C-alpha positions in Angstrom: 0.0 0.0 0.0 1.4 3.4 -1.0 0.9 6.0 1.8 0.8 9.7 1.8 4.3 9.7 3.3 5.5 7.6 0.3 4.1 10.2 -2.1 5.8 13.0 -0.2 9.1 11.3 -0.2 8.9 10.5 -3.9 8.0 14.1 -4.6 11.0 15.3 -2.7 13.2 12.9 -4.8 11.7 14.2 -8.0 12.6 17.7 -6.9 16.1 16.7 -6.1 15.7 17.5 -2.4 18.2 14.8 -1.3 19.5 16.4 1.9 15.9 16.5 3.3 15.5 12.8 2.3 18.7 11.9 4.0 17.6 13.8 7.1 14.3 11.9 7.1 16.1 8.6 6.7 18.4 9.3 9.6 15.6 10.6 11.8 13.5 7.6 11.1 16.2 5.1 11.6 17.4 6.6 14.9 13.8 6.7 16.2 13.2 3.1 15.1 16.4 1.8 16.8 15.3 3.4 20.1 11.6 2.2 19.9 12.0 -1.3 18.3 15.7 -2.2 17.9 18.2 -2.4 15.1 16.5 -5.0 12.9 13.2 -3.2 13.0 15.1 0.0 12.1 16.6 -1.7 9.0 13.2 -3.0 7.9 11.4 0.3 8.3 14.0 2.5 6.6 15.0 0.2 3.9 12.8 1.5 1.1 13.9 5.1 1.6 17.6 4.0 1.9 17.1 2.1 -1.4 15.8 5.3 -3.0 18.7 7.4 -1.8 21.3 4.8 -2.7 19.8 4.3 -6.2 19.0 7.8 -7.2 20.8 10.5 -5.1 24.0 12.0 -6.3 26.9 9.9 -5.0 28.2 12.7 -2.8 25.0 12.5 -0.8 24.2 8.7 -1.2 27.5 7.7 0.5 26.4 9.6 3.6 24.0 6.8 4.3 27.0 5.0 5.7 28.6 8.0 7.6 28.2 8.3 11.4 28.0 12.1 11.3 24.3 12.0 11.8 24.6 10.5 15.3 23.8 7.2 17.0 21.5 4.9 15.2 21.4 6.9 12.0 24.1 5.1 10.0 23.3 2.3 7.6 25.5 -0.7 8.1 26.7 -3.5 5.8 23.5 -5.5 6.6 21.0 -2.7 5.9 19.0 -3.9 2.9 15.8 -3.7 0.9 15.8 -6.0 -2.2 19.6 -6.2 -1.5 22.3 -4.4 0.5 22.2 -0.7 0.3 26.0 -0.6 -0.4 25.4 -2.9 -3.4 22.6 -0.7 -4.8 25.1 2.3 -4.5 27.9 0.2 -6.1 25.8 -0.6 -9.1 25.1 3.1 -9.8 28.5 4.7 -9.9 32.1 3.9 -10.9 34.8 3.3 -8.3 36.4 6.6 -9.6 33.3 8.5 -8.4 32.8 6.6 -5.2 36.4 6.1 -3.8 37.0 9.7 -2.6 33.6 9.8 -0.9 33.3 6.4 0.9 34.5 6.3 4.5 33.8 3.1 6.4 36.3 0.3 5.6 33.9 -2.6 5.5 31.6 -0.7 3.0 34.6 0.4 0.9 35.7 -3.2 0.6 32.4 -4.5 -0.4 31.7 -1.7 -2.9 35.2 -2.2 -4.5 34.6 -5.9 -5.0 31.1 -5.2 -6.5 32.8 -2.9 -8.9 35.3 -5.6 -9.8 32.4 -8.0 -10.5 31.0 -5.5 -12.7 34.1 -5.5 -14.8 36.2 -2.6 -13.3 40.0 -3.2 -12.9 41.0 -1.7 -9.5 44.4 -3.3 -9.3 45.9 0.1 -9.9 44.9 3.2 -7.8 42.9 1.4 -5.1 44.0 0.3 -1.7 44.9 -3.5 -1.7 42.4 -5.9 -0.4 43.2 -6.8 3.3 43.1 -10.5 2.6 44.9 -10.3 -0.8 41.9 -11.0 -3.0 42.7 -9.5 -6.5 41.0 -6.3 -7.3 40.3 -7.4 -10.9 38.6 -10.5 -12.3 40.8 -13.4 -13.2 40.0 -14.9 -16.6 38.2 -17.9 -15.1 36.0 -15.5 -13.0 34.9 -13.5 -16.0 34.5 -16.3 -18.5 31.5 -18.2 -17.0 28.8 -15.5 -17.0 27.8 -12.2 -18.5 28.7 -9.0 -16.8 25.0 -8.0 -16.4 24.2 -11.1 -14.4 27.1 -11.0 -11.8 25.3 -8.6 -9.5 21.6 -8.0 -8.9 19.9 -5.5 -11.2 18.3 -3.0 -8.9 15.1 -1.1 -9.8 14.6 2.7 -9.0 11.3 2.2 -7.0 12.6 -0.8 -5.1 13.0 -4.5 -5.9 15.7 -6.2 -8.0 16.3 -8.8 -10.7 18.9 -11.5 -10.2 20.0 -14.7 -11.9 18.5 -17.9 -10.5 20.9 -20.2 -8.8 21.0 -23.4 -10.9 23.8 -25.8 -11.4 23.5 -27.7 -13.7 21.1 -25.5 -15.5 20.1 -28.2 -18.2 21.0 -31.6 -19.5 23.3 -30.1 -22.2 26.7 -31.7 -22.1 25.6 -34.3 -19.5 25.3 -38.1 -19.8 24.5 -41.2 -17.7 27.2 -41.8 -15.1 27.6 -44.7 -12.7 29.0 -43.3 -9.5 31.1 -45.3 -7.1 30.0 -46.6 -3.8 30.2 -43.7 -1.2 33.0 -43.8 1.2 33.6 -42.0 4.5 33.7 -38.3 5.0 36.8 -36.4 6.1 36.0 -34.2 9.1 37.6 -31.0 10.4 38.7 -29.7 7.0 39.4 -26.1 6.7 38.1 -26.1 3.1 34.8 -27.8 4.2 34.3 -25.1 6.7 35.1 -22.4 4.1 32.6 -23.9 1.6 30.0 -24.1 4.3 30.6 -20.5 5.1 30.3 -19.6 1.4 26.9 -21.3 1.2 25.8 -20.2 4.7 22.9 -18.2 3.3 21.7 -21.2 1.4 20.9 -23.5 4.3 19.5 -26.1 2.1 23.1 -26.8 0.8 25.2 -29.6 2.3 29.0 -29.8 2.1 31.2 -32.9 2.4 34.9 -33.7 1.9 36.3 -37.1 0.9 39.7 -38.6 0.1 39.3 -39.5 -3.6 37.8 -38.2 -6.8 34.9 -35.8 -7.5 32.5 -38.5 -8.4 33.1 -40.2 -5.0 32.3 -36.9 -3.2 29.1 -36.6 -5.3 28.1 -40.2 -4.4 28.1 -39.2 -0.7 25.4 -36.6 -1.2 23.3 -37.9 -4.1 22.7 -41.4 -2.6 22.0 -42.7 -6.1 24.5 -44.7 -8.1 23.2 -43.8 -11.5 23.0 -40.1 -12.3 22.9 -37.7 -15.2 26.1 -35.8 -14.9 29.4 -34.7 -16.4 32.5 -32.7 -16.0 32.7 -28.9 -16.7 35.4 -26.3 -16.5 35.6 -24.4 -13.2 34.8 -21.2 -14.9 31.3 -22.5 -15.6 30.9 -23.5 -11.9 32.2 -20.2 -10.5 29.0 -18.2 -11.0 26.9 -20.7 -8.9 29.4 -20.6 -6.1 29.4 -16.8 -5.9 25.6 -16.7 -6.2 25.3 -19.3 -3.3 26.5 -16.6 -0.9 24.2 -14.0 -2.3 20.9 -15.8 -2.2 19.6 -13.7 0.8 18.9 -10.0 0.7 21.4 -9.1 3.3 24.4 -10.2 1.3 25.6 -9.3 -2.2 27.8 -10.6 -5.0 30.9 -9.2 -3.2 30.3 -11.6 -0.3 30.2 -14.4 -2.7 33.5 -13.5 -4.5 35.4 -13.0 -1.2 34.0 -16.2 0.2 34.9 -18.2 -3.0 38.5 -16.8 -2.9 38.8 -17.8 0.8 37.6 -21.3 0.0 39.9 -21.7 -3.0 42.9 -20.4 -1.0 42.1 -23.1 1.7 41.8 -25.7 -1.1 45.2 -24.7 -2.4 46.8 -25.0 1.0 47.6 -21.4 1.2 47.3 -19.3 4.3 45.1 -16.8 2.4 43.6 -16.3 -1.1 47.0 -16.3 -2.8 46.5 -15.3 -6.4 49.3 -17.6 -7.9 48.2 -20.6 -5.8 44.6 -20.2 -6.5 45.1 -19.8 -10.3 47.2 -23.0 -10.2 44.5 -24.8 -8.4 41.8 -23.7 -10.8 43.9 -24.9 -13.7 44.2 -28.4 -12.4 40.7 -28.7 -10.7 38.2 -31.3 -11.9 34.6 -30.3 -11.5 31.7 -32.7 -11.7 28.0 -31.8 -11.7 24.9 -33.8 -11.8 21.1 -33.6 -11.8 18.7 -34.6 -9.1 15.2 -35.8 -10.2 13.4 -33.4 -7.9 15.5 -30.2 -8.2 13.9 -27.1 -6.9 13.9 -23.7 -8.5 17.3 -23.0 -6.8 19.7 -26.0 -6.9 23.4 -26.6 -6.7 25.1 -30.0 -7.3 28.8 -29.7 -7.7 31.9 -31.7 -6.7 35.4 -30.2 -6.8 38.5 -32.4 -7.0 42.1 -31.3 -6.5 44.2 -34.1 -8.2 47.3 -32.8 -6.5 46.0 -33.4 -3.0 43.7 -36.3 -3.8 40.8 -34.7 -2.0 37.4 -33.7 -3.3 34.6 -31.7 -1.9 30.8 -31.8 -2.9 28.3 -29.0 -2.4 24.8 -30.0 -3.0 21.2 -28.9 -2.3 17.9 -27.7 -3.6 15.1 -25.3 -2.6 11.8 -24.8 -4.2 11.8 -21.0 -3.8 
């Protein structure tokens, strides 16, 4: 239901009265924090925050994340409407415009990696990522999907369009495969924890680790010996792994990219997401995907094998909506 207040706010936006809208956002958020708590404040102010992040000049929009308005007024990394407010902002302006304006380090980092997902090369002229994640896409990151589908497409009045998480997306390139008998799982693996963290916002996804090949890891989760499946390059699996961390509205594509690099660094045995080690791992990785007969609207069925270590991991699950 559109209220009189909504009409007034939109009229202010059409007149370019962004300082007044920012003041209204801050006043409303601070009051909601006092009256109902932080989460209620996020929910109540999200539509106005989206409007400002999407349509306001960047010099004003970045002030959503500045604490100069006082306690309770500042949008954090979890403030969201159809998606995080920082991601809305990042889709609207280049890093060149935003870099001199953004203050809080967590927001700067997420905005920077969003711009990287959108195709910007920030390897020169931007502060290095604190964990060493590259500030430009590696070829295998860029190859598997179109630039337009890497980050949600936000709409000016609220809402967003995003790619549906599906792997495999079809039977193309797949065939009938007889899987081996499942073996035991390896516990306590740093990679397993990293992959579980990557898919934490997709609670319907299960992660396992085995000593052996990719098909053995798949056999643990599918519980069927005969499947429709096949191998694919890691570049084609990369989008689904990034999207798994951005299924919820509080997280964005940057969370997925950072989480994937952490997981790959752990797979490579590196202390962090070392670019050389990760690229070498991706070059040798064997990736197996398979279909499940009752796959939901969102589904992810993928096994990743590192021939150098003799260890494989499977990530699998499905959700109707």
